[in-house]
Coordinates of C-alpha atoms and ligand atoms in Angstrom, one line a residue:
X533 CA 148.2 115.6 23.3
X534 CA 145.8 114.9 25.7
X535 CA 147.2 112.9 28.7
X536 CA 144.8 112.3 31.7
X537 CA 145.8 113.7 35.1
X538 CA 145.4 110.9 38.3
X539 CA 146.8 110.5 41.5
X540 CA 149.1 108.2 40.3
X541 CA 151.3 110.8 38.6
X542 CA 152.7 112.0 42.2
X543 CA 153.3 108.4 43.3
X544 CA 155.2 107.5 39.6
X545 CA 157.2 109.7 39.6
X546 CA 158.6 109.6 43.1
X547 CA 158.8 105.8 42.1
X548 CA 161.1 107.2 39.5
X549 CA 162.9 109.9 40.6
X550 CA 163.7 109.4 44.2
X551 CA 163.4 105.6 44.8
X552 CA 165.7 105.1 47.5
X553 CA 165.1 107.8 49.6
X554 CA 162.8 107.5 52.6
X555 CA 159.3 108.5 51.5
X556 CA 157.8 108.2 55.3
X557 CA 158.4 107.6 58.5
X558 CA 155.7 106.0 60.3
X559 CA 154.4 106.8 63.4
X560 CA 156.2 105.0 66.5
X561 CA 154.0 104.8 68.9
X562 CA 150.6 103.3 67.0
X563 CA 148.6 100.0 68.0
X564 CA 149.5 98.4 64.8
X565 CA 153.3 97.5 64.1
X566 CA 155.2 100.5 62.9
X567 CA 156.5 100.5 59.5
X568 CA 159.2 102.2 60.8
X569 CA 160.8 103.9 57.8
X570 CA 160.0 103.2 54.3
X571 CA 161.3 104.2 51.0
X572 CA 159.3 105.9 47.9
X573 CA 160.0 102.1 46.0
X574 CA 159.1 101.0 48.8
X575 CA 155.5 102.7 49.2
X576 CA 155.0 102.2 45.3
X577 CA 155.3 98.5 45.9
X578 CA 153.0 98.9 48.8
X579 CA 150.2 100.9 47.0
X580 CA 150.6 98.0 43.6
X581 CA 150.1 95.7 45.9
X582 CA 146.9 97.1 48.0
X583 CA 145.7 97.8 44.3
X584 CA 146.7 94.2 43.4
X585 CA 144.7 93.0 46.6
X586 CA 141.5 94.6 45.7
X587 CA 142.1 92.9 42.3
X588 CA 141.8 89.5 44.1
X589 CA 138.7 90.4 46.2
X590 CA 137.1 91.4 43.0
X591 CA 136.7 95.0 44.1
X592 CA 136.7 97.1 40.7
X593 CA 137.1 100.3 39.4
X594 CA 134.4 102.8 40.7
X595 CA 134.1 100.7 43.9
X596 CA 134.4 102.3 47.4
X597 CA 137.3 101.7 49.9
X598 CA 136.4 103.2 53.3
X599 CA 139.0 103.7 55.8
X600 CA 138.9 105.2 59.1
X601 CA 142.4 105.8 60.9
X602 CA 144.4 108.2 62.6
X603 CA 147.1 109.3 60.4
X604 CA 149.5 106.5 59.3
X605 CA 151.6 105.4 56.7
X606 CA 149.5 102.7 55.8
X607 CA 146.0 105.7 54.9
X608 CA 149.1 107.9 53.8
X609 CA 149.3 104.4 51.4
X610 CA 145.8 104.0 50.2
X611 CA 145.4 107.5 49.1
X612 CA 147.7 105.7 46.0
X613 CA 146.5 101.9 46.6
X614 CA 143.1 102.6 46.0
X615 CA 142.3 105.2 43.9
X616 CA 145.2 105.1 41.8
X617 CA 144.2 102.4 40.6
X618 CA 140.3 103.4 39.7
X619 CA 138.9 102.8 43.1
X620 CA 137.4 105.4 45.4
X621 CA 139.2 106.3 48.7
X622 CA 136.2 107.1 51.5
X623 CA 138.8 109.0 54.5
X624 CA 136.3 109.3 57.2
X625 CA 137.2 110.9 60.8
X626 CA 138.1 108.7 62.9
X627 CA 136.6 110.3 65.7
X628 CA 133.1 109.9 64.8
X629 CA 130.6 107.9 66.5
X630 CA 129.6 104.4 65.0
X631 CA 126.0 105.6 64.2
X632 CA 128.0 108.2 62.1
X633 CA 130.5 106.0 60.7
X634 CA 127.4 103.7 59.9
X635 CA 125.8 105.9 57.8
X636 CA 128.3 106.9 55.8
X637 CA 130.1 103.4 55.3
X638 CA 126.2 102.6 54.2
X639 CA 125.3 106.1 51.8
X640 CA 128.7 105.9 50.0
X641 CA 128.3 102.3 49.3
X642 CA 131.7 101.2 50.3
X643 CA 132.5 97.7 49.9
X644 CA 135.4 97.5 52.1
X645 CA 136.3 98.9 55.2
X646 CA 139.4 99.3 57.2
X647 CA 139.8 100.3 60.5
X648 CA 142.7 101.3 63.1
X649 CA 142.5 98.7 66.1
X650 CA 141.9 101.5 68.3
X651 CA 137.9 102.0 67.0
X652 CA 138.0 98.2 66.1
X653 CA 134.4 98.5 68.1
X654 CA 132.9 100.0 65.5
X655 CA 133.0 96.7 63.7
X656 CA 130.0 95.4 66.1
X657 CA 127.7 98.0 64.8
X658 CA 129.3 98.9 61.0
X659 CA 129.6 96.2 58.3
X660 CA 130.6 95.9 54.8
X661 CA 131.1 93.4 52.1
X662 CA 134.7 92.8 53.2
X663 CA 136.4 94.1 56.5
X664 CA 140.0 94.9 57.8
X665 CA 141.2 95.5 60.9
X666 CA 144.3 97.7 60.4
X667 CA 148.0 95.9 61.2
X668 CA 146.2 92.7 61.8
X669 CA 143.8 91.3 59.0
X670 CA 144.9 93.5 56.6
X671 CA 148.9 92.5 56.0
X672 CA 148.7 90.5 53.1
X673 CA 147.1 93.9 51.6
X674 CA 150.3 95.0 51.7
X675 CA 152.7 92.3 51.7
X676 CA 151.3 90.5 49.3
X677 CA 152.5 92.1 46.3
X678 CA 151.9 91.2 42.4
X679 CA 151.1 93.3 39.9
X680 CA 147.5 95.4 40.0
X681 CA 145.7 94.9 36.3
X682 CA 145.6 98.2 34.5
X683 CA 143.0 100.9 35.0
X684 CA 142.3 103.0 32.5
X685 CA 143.4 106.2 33.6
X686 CA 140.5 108.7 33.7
X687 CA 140.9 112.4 34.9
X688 CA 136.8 112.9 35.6
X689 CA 136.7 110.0 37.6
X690 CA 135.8 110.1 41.5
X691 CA 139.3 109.3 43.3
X692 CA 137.9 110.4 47.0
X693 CA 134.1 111.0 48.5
X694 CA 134.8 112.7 51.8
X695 CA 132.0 113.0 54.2
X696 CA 131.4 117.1 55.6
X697 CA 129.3 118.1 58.5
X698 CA 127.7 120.5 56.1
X699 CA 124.2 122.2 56.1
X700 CA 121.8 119.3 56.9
X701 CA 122.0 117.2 59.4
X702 CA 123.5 114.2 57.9
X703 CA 127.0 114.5 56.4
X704 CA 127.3 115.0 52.7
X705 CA 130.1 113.1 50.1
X706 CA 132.1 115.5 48.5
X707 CA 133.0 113.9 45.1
X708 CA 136.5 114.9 44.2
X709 CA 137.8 113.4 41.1
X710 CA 141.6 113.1 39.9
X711 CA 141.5 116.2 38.1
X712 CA 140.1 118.3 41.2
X713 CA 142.8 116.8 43.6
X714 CA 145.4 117.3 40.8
X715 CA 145.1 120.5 40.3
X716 CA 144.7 121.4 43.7
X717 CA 147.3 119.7 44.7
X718 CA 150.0 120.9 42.1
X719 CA 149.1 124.8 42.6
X720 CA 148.6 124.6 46.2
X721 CA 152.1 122.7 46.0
X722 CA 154.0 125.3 44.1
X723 CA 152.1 128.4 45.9
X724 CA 153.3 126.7 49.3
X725 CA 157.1 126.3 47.5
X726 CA 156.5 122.5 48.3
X727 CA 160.2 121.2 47.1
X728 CA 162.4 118.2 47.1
X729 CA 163.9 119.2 50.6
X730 CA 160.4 119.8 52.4
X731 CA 160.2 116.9 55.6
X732 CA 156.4 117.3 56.0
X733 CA 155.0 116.5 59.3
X734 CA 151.3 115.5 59.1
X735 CA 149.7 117.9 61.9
X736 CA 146.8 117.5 59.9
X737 CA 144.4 114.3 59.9
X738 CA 145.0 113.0 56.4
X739 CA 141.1 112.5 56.5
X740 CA 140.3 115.8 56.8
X741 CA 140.3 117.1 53.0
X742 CA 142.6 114.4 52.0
X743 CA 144.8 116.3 55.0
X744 CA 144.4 119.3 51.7
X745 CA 146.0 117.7 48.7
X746 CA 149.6 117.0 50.7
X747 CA 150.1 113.5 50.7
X748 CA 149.9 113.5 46.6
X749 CA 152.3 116.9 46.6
X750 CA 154.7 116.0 48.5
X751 CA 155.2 112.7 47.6
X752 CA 155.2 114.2 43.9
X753 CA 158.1 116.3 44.9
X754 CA 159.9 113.6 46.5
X755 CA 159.8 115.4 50.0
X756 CA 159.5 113.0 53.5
X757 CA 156.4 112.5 55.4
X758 CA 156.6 113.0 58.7
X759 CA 153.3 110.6 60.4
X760 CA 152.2 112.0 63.7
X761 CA 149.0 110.4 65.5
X762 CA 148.2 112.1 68.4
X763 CA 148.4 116.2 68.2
X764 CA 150.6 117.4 71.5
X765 CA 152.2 120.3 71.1
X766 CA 155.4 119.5 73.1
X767 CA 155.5 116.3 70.5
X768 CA 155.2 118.2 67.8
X769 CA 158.4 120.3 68.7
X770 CA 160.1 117.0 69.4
X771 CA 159.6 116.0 65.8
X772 CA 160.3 118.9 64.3
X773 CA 163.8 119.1 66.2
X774 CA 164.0 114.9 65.4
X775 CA 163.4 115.1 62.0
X776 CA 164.6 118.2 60.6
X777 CA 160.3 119.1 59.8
X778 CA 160.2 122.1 57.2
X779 CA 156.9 122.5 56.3
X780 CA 153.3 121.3 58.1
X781 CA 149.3 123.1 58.0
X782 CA 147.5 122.6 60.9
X783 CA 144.0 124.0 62.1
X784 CA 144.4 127.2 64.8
X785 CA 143.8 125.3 67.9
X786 CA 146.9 123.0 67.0
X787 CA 149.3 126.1 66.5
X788 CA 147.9 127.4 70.4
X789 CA 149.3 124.0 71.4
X790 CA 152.8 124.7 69.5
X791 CA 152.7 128.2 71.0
X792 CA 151.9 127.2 74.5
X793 CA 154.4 124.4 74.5
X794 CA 157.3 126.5 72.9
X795 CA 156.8 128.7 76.5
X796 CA 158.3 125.6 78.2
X797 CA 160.6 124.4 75.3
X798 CA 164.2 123.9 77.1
X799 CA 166.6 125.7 75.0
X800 CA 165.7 127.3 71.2
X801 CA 162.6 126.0 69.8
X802 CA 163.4 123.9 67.1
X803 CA 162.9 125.1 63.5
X804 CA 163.0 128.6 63.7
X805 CA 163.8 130.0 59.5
X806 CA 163.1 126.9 58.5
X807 CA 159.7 125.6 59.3
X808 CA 156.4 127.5 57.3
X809 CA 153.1 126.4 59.3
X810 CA 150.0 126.4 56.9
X811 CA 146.8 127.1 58.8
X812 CA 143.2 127.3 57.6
X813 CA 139.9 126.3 59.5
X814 CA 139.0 129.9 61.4
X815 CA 140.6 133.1 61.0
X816 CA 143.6 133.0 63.3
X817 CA 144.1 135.9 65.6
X818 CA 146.3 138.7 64.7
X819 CA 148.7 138.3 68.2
X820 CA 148.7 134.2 67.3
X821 CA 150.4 135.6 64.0
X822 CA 152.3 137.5 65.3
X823 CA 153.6 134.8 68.2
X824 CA 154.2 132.5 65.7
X825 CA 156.4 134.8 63.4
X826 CA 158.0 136.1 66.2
X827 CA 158.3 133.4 69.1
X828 CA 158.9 130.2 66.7
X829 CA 160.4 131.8 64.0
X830 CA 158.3 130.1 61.6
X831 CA 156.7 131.3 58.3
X832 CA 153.1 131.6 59.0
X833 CA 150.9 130.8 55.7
X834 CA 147.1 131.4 56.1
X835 CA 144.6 129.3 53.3
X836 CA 141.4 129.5 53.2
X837 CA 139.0 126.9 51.4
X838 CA 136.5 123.7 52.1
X839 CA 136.3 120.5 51.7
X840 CA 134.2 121.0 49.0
X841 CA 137.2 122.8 47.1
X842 CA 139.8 120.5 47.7
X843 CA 140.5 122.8 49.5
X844 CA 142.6 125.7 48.0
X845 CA 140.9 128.9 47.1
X846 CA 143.0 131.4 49.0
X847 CA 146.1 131.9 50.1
X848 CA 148.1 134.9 52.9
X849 CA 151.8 134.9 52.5
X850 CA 154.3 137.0 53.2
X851 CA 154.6 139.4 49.7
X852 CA 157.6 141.6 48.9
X853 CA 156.1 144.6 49.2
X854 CA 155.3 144.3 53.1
X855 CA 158.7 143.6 53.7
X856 CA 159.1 147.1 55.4
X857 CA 156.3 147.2 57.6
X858 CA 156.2 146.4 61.8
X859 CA 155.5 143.0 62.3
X860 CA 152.1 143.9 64.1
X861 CA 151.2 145.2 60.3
X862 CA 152.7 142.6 58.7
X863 CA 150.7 140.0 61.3
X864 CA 147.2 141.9 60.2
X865 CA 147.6 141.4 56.6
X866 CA 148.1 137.9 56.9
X867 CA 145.4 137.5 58.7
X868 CA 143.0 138.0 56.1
X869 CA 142.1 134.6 54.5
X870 CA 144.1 135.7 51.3
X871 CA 144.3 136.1 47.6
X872 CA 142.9 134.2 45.1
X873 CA 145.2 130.9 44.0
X874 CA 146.0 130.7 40.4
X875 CA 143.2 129.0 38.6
X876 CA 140.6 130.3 41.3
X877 CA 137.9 133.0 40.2
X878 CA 136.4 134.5 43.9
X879 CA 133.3 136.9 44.1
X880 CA 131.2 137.8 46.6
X881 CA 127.3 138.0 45.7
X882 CA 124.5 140.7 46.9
X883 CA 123.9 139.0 50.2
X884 CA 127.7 138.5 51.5
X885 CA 128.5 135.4 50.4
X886 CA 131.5 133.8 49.1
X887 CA 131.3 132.2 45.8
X888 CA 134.1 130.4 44.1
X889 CA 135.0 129.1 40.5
X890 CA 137.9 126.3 40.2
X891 CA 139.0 123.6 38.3
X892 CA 139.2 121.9 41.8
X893 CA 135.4 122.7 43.2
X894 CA 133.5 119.6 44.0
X895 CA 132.2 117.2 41.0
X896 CA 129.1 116.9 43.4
X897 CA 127.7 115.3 46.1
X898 CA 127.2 112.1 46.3
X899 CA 124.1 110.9 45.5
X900 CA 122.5 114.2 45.9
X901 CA 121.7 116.4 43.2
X902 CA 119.5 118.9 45.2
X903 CA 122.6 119.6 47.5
X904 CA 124.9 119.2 44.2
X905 CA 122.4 121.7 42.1
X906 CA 121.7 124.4 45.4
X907 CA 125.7 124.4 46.1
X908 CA 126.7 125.2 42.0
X909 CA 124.0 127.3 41.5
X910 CA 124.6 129.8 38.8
X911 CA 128.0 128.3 38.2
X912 CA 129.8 129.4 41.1
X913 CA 130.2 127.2 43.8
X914 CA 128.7 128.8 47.5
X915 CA 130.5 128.5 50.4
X916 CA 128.6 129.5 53.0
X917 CA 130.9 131.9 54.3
X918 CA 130.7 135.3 54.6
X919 CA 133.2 138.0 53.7
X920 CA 134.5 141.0 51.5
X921 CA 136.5 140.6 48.4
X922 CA 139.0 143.8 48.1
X923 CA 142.1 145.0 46.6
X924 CA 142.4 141.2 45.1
X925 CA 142.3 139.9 48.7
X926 CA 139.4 138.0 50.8
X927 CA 138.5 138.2 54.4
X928 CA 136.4 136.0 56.2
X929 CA 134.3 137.8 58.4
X930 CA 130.8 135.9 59.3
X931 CA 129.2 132.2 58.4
X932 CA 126.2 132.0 56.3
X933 CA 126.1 128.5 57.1
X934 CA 124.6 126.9 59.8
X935 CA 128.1 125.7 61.1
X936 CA 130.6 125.6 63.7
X937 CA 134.3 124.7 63.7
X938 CA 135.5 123.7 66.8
X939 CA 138.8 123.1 66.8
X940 CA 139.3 122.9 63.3
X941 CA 136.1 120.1 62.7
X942 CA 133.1 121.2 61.1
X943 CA 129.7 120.8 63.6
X944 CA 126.7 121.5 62.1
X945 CA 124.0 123.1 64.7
X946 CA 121.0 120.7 63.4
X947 CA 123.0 117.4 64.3
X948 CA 123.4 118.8 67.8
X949 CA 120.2 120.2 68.0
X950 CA 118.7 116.1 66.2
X951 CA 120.6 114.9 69.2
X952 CA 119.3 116.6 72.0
X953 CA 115.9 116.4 70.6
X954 CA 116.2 112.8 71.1
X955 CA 116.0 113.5 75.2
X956 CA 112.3 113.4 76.4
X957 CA 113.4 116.7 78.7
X958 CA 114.1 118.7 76.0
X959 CA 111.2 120.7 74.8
X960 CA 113.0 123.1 72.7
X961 CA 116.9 123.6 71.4
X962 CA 119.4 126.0 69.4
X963 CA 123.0 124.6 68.9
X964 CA 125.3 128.1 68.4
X965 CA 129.2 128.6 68.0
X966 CA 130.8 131.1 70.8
X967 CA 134.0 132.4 70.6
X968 CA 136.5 130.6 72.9
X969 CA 140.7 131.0 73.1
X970 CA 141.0 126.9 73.1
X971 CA 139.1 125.7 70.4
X972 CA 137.8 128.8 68.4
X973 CA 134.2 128.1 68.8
X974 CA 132.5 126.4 71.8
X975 CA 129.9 124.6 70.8
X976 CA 127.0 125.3 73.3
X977 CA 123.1 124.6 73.4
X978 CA 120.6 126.9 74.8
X979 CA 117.6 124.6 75.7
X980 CA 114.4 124.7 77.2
X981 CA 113.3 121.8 78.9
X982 CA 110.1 120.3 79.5
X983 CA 108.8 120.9 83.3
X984 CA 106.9 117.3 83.0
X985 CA 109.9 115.2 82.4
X986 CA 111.4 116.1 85.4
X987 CA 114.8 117.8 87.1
X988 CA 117.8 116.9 84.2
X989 CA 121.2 118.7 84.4
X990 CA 123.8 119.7 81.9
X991 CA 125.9 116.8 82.6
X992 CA 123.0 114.3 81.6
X993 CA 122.2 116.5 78.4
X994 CA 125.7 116.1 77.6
X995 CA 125.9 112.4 78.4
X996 CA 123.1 111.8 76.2
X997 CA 124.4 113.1 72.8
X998 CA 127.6 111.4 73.2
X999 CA 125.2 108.3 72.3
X1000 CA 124.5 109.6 69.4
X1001 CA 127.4 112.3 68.3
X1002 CA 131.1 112.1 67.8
X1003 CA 132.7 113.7 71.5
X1004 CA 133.8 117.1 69.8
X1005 CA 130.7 117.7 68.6
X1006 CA 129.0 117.3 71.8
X1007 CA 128.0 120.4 73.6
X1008 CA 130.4 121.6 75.7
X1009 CA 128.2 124.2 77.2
X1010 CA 124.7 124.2 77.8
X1011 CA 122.0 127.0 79.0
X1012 CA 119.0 126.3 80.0
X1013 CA 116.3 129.3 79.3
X1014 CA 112.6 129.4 79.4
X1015 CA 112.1 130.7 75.9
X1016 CA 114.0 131.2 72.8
X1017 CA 113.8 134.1 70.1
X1018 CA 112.0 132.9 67.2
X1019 CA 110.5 135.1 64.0
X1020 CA 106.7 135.8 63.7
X1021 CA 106.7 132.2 61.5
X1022 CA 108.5 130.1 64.6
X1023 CA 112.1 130.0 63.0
X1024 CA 115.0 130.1 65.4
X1025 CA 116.6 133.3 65.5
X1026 CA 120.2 132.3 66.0
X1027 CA 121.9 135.9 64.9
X1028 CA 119.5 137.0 68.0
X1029 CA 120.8 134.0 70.3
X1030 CA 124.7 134.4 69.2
X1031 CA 124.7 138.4 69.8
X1032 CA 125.6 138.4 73.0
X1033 CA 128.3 136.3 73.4
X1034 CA 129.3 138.0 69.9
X1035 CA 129.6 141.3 71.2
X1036 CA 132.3 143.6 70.3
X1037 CA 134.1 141.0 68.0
X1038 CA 135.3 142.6 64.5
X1039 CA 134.5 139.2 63.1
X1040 CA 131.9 136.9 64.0
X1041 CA 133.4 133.5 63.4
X1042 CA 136.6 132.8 65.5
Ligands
AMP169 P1 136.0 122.0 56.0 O1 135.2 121.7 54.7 O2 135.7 121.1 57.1 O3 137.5 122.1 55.7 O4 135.5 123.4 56.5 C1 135.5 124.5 55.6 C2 135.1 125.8 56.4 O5 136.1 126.2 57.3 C3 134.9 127.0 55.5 O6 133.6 127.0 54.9 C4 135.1 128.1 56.5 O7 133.9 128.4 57.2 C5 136.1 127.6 57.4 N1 137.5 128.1 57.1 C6 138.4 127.5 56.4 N2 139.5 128.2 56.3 C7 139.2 129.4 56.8 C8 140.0 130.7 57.0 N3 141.2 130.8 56.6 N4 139.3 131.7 57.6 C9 138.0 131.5 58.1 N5 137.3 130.4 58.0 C10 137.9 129.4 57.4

């Protein structure tokens, strides 16, 4: 029997199984009301009637739903509302500027859009056909209720397009249909032990990689979210203690704020043998490991994987078989990025590079074949990312990719370097990552400027892009130098430019 796989499944059968017990708990403190707690009946009546909603405004099946909010129970919603019913969810980051948001509320097509009263402003500049502003306009959305017509469950069908800073300068849509982010979701679920007990506290922006396949596996195991809007580290101990947290994944700069609050923490830091931290984005340092496993108390898990994957290729955990060693040992082994997850085929090709077969890799990219056609090339999806491949596990060691990840968001050098370009003052400009304790990578630009236009300072460079560029990926450094290396043909060395501040490193991506 063939019985298609959608979203839907992990909402139904919470529906089913666990309808009076509290599904999520909201975020308090939020500009729209709170919706305080609310039970897994609750949220399925929620999510019919978003889908019943859409219905009325003669949205169908195929159509695009953007939304661009700081985590809350009402996007924790819509990953349900909308595409389990046919439509296509469209996460975007909520920290973007409304240039950015513009163009990708325009490329994916969306026909409504719903925003969080804090970037209501970006209404002035972005339109579509029907607009929301979150906790206001949009209540009878969810209040309304009445039954959604039926969509006729397809497992190939797009259920999210979420925009990447990849290797061009504008953001890509990484198709992802139910299939991908089933699959993904169930064996990243089960690898991760996710269980009827978990209270899952969303460190994570749910944008970010559909915050990795969580909301649909937890609410498929009946487990409580946990909604937290603003990352603070000291919060996040507060709710972990409050709520009884088991289980979060977080990016590495977010588990330097747990760390650096739990030095202040009055009393025993709350969750110690009970919580497991997931953490992907950079290779966390060996002593963060360490901290964490030893300060907290707290499982560490590294993944490793990209939007483009849904994202779960790899996965460091704790195995049997380390059990002996010091924890320093321990610490370095689950520092590489991990073995392959069931269902995952990883290799890595003549040049370095990390290539990847899954049944959740990217359908494509939104309308863009030549991206779509370069990334599957041969089959194997390309990462970017460089590393080695041995004794069944993979380490990250270098980025083929013209990207940065500062604290945990991808940057790609050629929108900085667009930006800056845009100054009359700047004659020539290379964007590079250097390796910093707070964010990872710091993104900096070396420029040269032009003597013509006139004296210009850091501060002004830096004022400028945040026109046109979401704040983290602004420069937060910039050099100014009279020439930079370039190859007998006038490319931009950047191996040559990042060397320096490289030196010494075992890996060079941080
Ligand atoms: P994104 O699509 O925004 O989630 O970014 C994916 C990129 O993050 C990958 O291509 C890697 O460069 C990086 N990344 C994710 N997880 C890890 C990890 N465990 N170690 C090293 N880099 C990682």
């Amino acid at each position: 029997m063939f019985f298609p796989l959608t979203v839907r499944d992990f909402l139904d059968r919470a529906v089913t199984v666990y309808p009076d017990r509290v599904a999520v708990v909201d975020e308090p403190d939020q500009p729209a009301p709170s919706w305080g707690e609310v039970t897994y009946a609750e949220l399925g009546r929620r999510a019919r009637s978003q889908a019943a909603y859409l219905d009325g405004l003669g949205v169908p099946p195929g159509a695009r739903v953007a939304i661009v909010s700081q985590n809350s129970a009402r996007l924790l919603t819509s990953f349900f509302g909308v595409s389990g019913w046919g439509r296509i969810l469209v996460p975007v980051n909520f920290r973007l500027a409304a240039a950015e948001v513009k163009y990708i509320v325009e490329h994916s097509g969306a026909e409504v859009l719903l925003v969080d009263p804090e970037v209501r402003g970006l209404l002035d500049t972005v339109t579509a056909k029907h607009t929301f502003v979150i906790g206001e306009s949009d209540e009878p959305m969810w209040t309304t209720g009445g039954e959604p017509q039926p969509w006729e469950a397809d497992e190939a069908a797009t259920a999210t397009i979420n925009y990447t800073s990849g290797t061009t300068a504008r953001p890509k849509g990484v198709q992802l249909t139910h299939r991908n982010l089933w699959t993904n979701a169930s064996i990243f679920g089960w690898q991760a032990g996710v269980n009827d007990r978990d209270v899952y506290l969303h460190t994570l922006p749910m944008f970010h990689a559909n915050g990795w396949g969580m909301p649909y596996a937890v609410t498929g195991m009946g487990g409580r979210h946990v909604v937290i809007r603003k990352i603070d580290g000291a919060e996040i101990l507060r709710r972990v203690e409050r709520h009884g947290v088991t289980f979060m994944c977080a990016a590495p700069a977010v588990v330097q704020a747990v760390l650096d609050a739990a030095k202040t923490w009055d009393g025993e830091v709350p969750g110690r043998d009970r919580v497991r931290i997931i953490v992907a984005g950079a290779p966390p340092p060996t002593r963060t490991i360490e901290r964490v496993r030893g300060e907290l108390g707290w499982e560490f898990i590294q993944i490793y994987g990209l939007t483009e994957t849904s994202p779960l290729l790899t996965m460091s955990r704790m195995r049997e078989e380390w059990d002996g060693l010091e924890p320093l040992e321990q610490a370095r082994l689950l520092g590489r990025a991990g073995a392959p997850a069931v269902g995952v085929r990883i290799m890595v090709d003549d040049d370095g590079e990390v290539l990847a077969q899954s049944n959740h890799n990217l359908d494509a990219y939104w309308e863009n074949p030549d991206a779509t056609a370069t990334a599957l090339q041969g089959g194997w999806f390309h990462t970017g990312d460089g590393g080695t491949f041995e004794d069944g596990h993979l380490t990250i060691a270098d980025r083929k990719k013209d990207v940065i990840i500062s604290g945990g968001e991808n940057v790609t050098s050629i929108e900085v370097e667009d930006a800056l370009m845009l100054h009359a003052a700047v004659r020539e400009v290379a964007v590079i990552g250097i390796p910093d304790e707070k964010w990872g990578e710091l993104v900096t630009a070396l420029v040269v400027l032009d003597p013509e236009e006139g004296e210009v300072s850091a501060e002004d460079l830096i004022a400028h892009t945040r026109q046109h560029l979401a704040g983290y990926k602004c420069p937060k450094r910039i050099e100014f130098r009279d020439e930079l290396a370039r190859t007998a043909t006038g490319k931009l060395q950047k191996f040559k430019l990042r060397a320096p501040y490289w030196e010494g490193k075992e890996r060079q991506v941080n």
